[in-house]
Amino acid sequence: MTMEHYLKIMDSHVHRYGIPAQVSLQGEGEPTLNHDFFNMAAHVRRIGSEPTTITNGSYKYPEHFAQSFKKIGISLDTLDPAEASRVGRHNLARVLEFIESVSSFLEVTIFTVAISPSFHAVAAWCQQRGLKHIVQPLQSKPDYNYRYPQHVVVHPRPSLYQCAYLQQDLMRYYAIDSGEFPCCFIKDARHYVSIADLKQQLANKQIPASCSGCKELK
Ligand code: SF4
């Protein structure tokens, strides 16, 4: 996402909803790979909002986070270098150094996916260092299939046809093409039309294809 595109989305959001309490600068890839990542974070801070992100901890200059961030999340699924490489997290040593460094000046939360066989070891490691640790359960939605094909479970049908993200406008998630979503759980947008369309389908006791299997659907 370019800076220009980001500013357009932010201006539109602030115009319609006001200044958000928090802006999470992250998507489906590593956020620090965006050349304007820290410019975006500075902009979030400038407008009076709180920038956050979840990084894989591979960024070489942890001190850059001090300019705009007060807290960040870092993904860490294992402490075993071989296992880390197997899941595409190369250079675990650098990630651990990054955590050590940023946690000296920022509030750090470690995120581990619940399917990681090492999440107990990561939890103990965080406890020793006084770091907050969150184990992320996987969504049971079919559109998570392509990343975690062996772990998708079928969610029971909802009885209330309600979702807190639609009832209370808990968040807005913006896709690279400026598509606006009510949550960050719609990974396959082929069947997605709009927030109003999701609300209408649920009011008609229909499960929108984009929401199928979602654990937030009650
Ligand atoms: S995907 Fe889940 S959280 Fe998002 S709108 Fe649908 S039911 Fe709600």
PDB file of C-alpha atoms in Angstrom, residues 52-130:
ATOM      1  CA  THR A  52      -0.061  -0.644  16.712  1.00  0.00           C
ATOM      2  CA  THR A  53       1.175  -3.550  14.650  1.00  0.00           C
ATOM      3  CA  ILE A  54       2.134  -7.196  14.805  1.00  0.00           C
ATOM      4  CA  THR A  55       5.540  -7.863  13.250  1.00  0.00           C
ATOM      5  CA  ASN A  56       7.517 -11.056  12.741  1.00  0.00           C
ATOM      6  CA  GLY A  57      10.483  -9.424  14.503  1.00  0.00           C
ATOM      7  CA  SER A  58      12.803  -9.580  11.505  1.00  0.00           C
ATOM      8  CA  TYR A  59      13.244  -5.806  11.194  1.00  0.00           C
ATOM      9  CA  LYS A  60      16.888  -4.827  11.638  1.00  0.00           C
ATOM     10  CA  TYR A  61      16.462  -1.544  13.486  1.00  0.00           C
ATOM     11  CA  PRO A  62      14.259  -2.013  16.560  1.00  0.00           C
ATOM     12  CA  GLU A  63      15.027   1.543  17.707  1.00  0.00           C
ATOM     13  CA  HIS A  64      12.904   2.911  14.829  1.00  0.00           C
ATOM     14  CA  PHE A  65       9.784   1.719  16.663  1.00  0.00           C
ATOM     15  CA  ALA A  66      10.453   4.179  19.493  1.00  0.00           C
ATOM     16  CA  GLN A  67       9.531   7.131  17.265  1.00  0.00           C
ATOM     17  CA  SER A  68       5.793   6.417  17.078  1.00  0.00           C
ATOM     18  CA  PHE A  69       4.883   3.227  18.923  1.00  0.00           C
ATOM     19  CA  LYS A  70       4.184   2.639  22.594  1.00  0.00           C
ATOM     20  CA  LYS A  71       3.268  -1.006  22.177  1.00  0.00           C
ATOM     21  CA  ILE A  72       3.609  -3.669  19.489  1.00  0.00           C
ATOM     22  CA  GLY A  73       2.862  -7.348  18.987  1.00  0.00           C
ATOM     23  CA  ILE A  74       5.457  -9.846  17.793  1.00  0.00           C
ATOM     24  CA  SER A  75       4.682 -13.262  16.315  1.00  0.00           C
ATOM     25  CA  LEU A  76       6.692 -16.076  17.859  1.00  0.00           C
ATOM     26  CA  ASP A  77       5.523 -19.653  17.335  1.00  0.00           C
ATOM     27  CA  THR A  78       8.571 -21.581  18.490  1.00  0.00           C
ATOM     28  CA  LEU A  79      11.969 -21.284  20.166  1.00  0.00           C
ATOM     29  CA  ASP A  80      13.386 -24.141  18.094  1.00  0.00           C
ATOM     30  CA  PRO A  81      15.411 -22.825  15.087  1.00  0.00           C
ATOM     31  CA  ALA A  82      14.681 -25.927  12.981  1.00  0.00           C
ATOM     32  CA  GLU A  83      10.948 -25.696  13.606  1.00  0.00           C
ATOM     33  CA  ALA A  84      11.035 -21.933  12.962  1.00  0.00           C
ATOM     34  CA  SER A  85      12.707 -22.498   9.579  1.00  0.00           C
ATOM     35  CA  ARG A  86      10.165 -25.195   8.742  1.00  0.00           C
ATOM     36  CA  VAL A  87       7.302 -22.692   9.174  1.00  0.00           C
ATOM     37  CA  GLY A  88       9.154 -20.002   7.211  1.00  0.00           C
ATOM     38  CA  ARG A  89      10.522 -18.057  10.206  1.00  0.00           C
ATOM     39  CA  HIS A  90      14.203 -18.006   9.317  1.00  0.00           C
ATOM     40  CA  ASN A  91      16.808 -16.351  11.534  1.00  0.00           C
ATOM     41  CA  LEU A  92      15.134 -17.007  14.878  1.00  0.00           C
ATOM     42  CA  ALA A  93      18.195 -15.594  16.668  1.00  0.00           C
ATOM     43  CA  ARG A  94      17.550 -12.177  15.159  1.00  0.00           C
ATOM     44  CA  VAL A  95      13.881 -12.312  16.152  1.00  0.00           C
ATOM     45  CA  LEU A  96      14.810 -13.107  19.763  1.00  0.00           C
ATOM     46  CA  GLU A  97      17.322 -10.240  19.746  1.00  0.00           C
ATOM     47  CA  PHE A  98      14.654  -7.936  18.358  1.00  0.00           C
ATOM     48  CA  ILE A  99      12.252  -8.922  21.160  1.00  0.00           C
ATOM     49  CA  GLU A 100      14.962  -8.381  23.757  1.00  0.00           C
ATOM     50  CA  SER A 101      15.703  -4.937  22.350  1.00  0.00           C
ATOM     51  CA  VAL A 102      12.193  -3.522  21.807  1.00  0.00           C
ATOM     52  CA  SER A 103      10.884  -4.853  25.098  1.00  0.00           C
ATOM     53  CA  SER A 104      13.370  -2.549  26.859  1.00  0.00           C
ATOM     54  CA  PHE A 105      11.460   0.522  25.635  1.00  0.00           C
ATOM     55  CA  LEU A 106       8.035  -0.680  24.393  1.00  0.00           C
ATOM     56  CA  GLU A 107       5.162  -2.713  25.743  1.00  0.00           C
ATOM     57  CA  VAL A 108       5.473  -6.008  23.866  1.00  0.00           C
ATOM     58  CA  THR A 109       2.904  -8.761  23.424  1.00  0.00           C
ATOM     59  CA  ILE A 110       3.997 -12.088  21.966  1.00  0.00           C
ATOM     60  CA  PHE A 111       1.466 -13.844  19.713  1.00  0.00           C
ATOM     61  CA  THR A 112       1.604 -17.599  19.137  1.00  0.00           C
ATOM     62  CA  VAL A 113      -0.831 -19.513  16.946  1.00  0.00           C
ATOM     63  CA  ALA A 114      -2.699 -22.146  18.941  1.00  0.00           C
ATOM     64  CA  ILE A 115      -1.710 -24.900  16.487  1.00  0.00           C
ATOM     65  CA  SER A 116       1.978 -24.432  17.264  1.00  0.00           C
ATOM     66  CA  PRO A 117       3.294 -27.530  19.090  1.00  0.00           C
ATOM     67  CA  SER A 118       5.648 -25.218  21.001  1.00  0.00           C
ATOM     68  CA  PHE A 119       3.227 -22.731  22.464  1.00  0.00           C
ATOM     69  CA  HIS A 120       3.791 -23.989  26.046  1.00  0.00           C
ATOM     70  CA  ALA A 121       7.548 -23.422  25.697  1.00  0.00           C
ATOM     71  CA  VAL A 122       6.946 -19.930  24.285  1.00  0.00           C
ATOM     72  CA  ALA A 123       4.538 -19.176  27.147  1.00  0.00           C
ATOM     73  CA  ALA A 124       7.170 -20.179  29.736  1.00  0.00           C
ATOM     74  CA  TRP A 125       9.823 -18.112  27.920  1.00  0.00           C
ATOM     75  CA  CYS A 126       7.537 -15.047  27.984  1.00  0.00           C
ATOM     76  CA  GLN A 127       6.715 -15.550  31.640  1.00  0.00           C
ATOM     77  CA  GLN A 128      10.418 -15.582  32.527  1.00  0.00           C
ATOM     78  CA  ARG A 129      10.821 -12.220  30.783  1.00  0.00           C
ATOM     79  CA  GLY A 130       7.619 -10.627  32.020  1.00  0.00           C
TER      80      GLY A 130
END
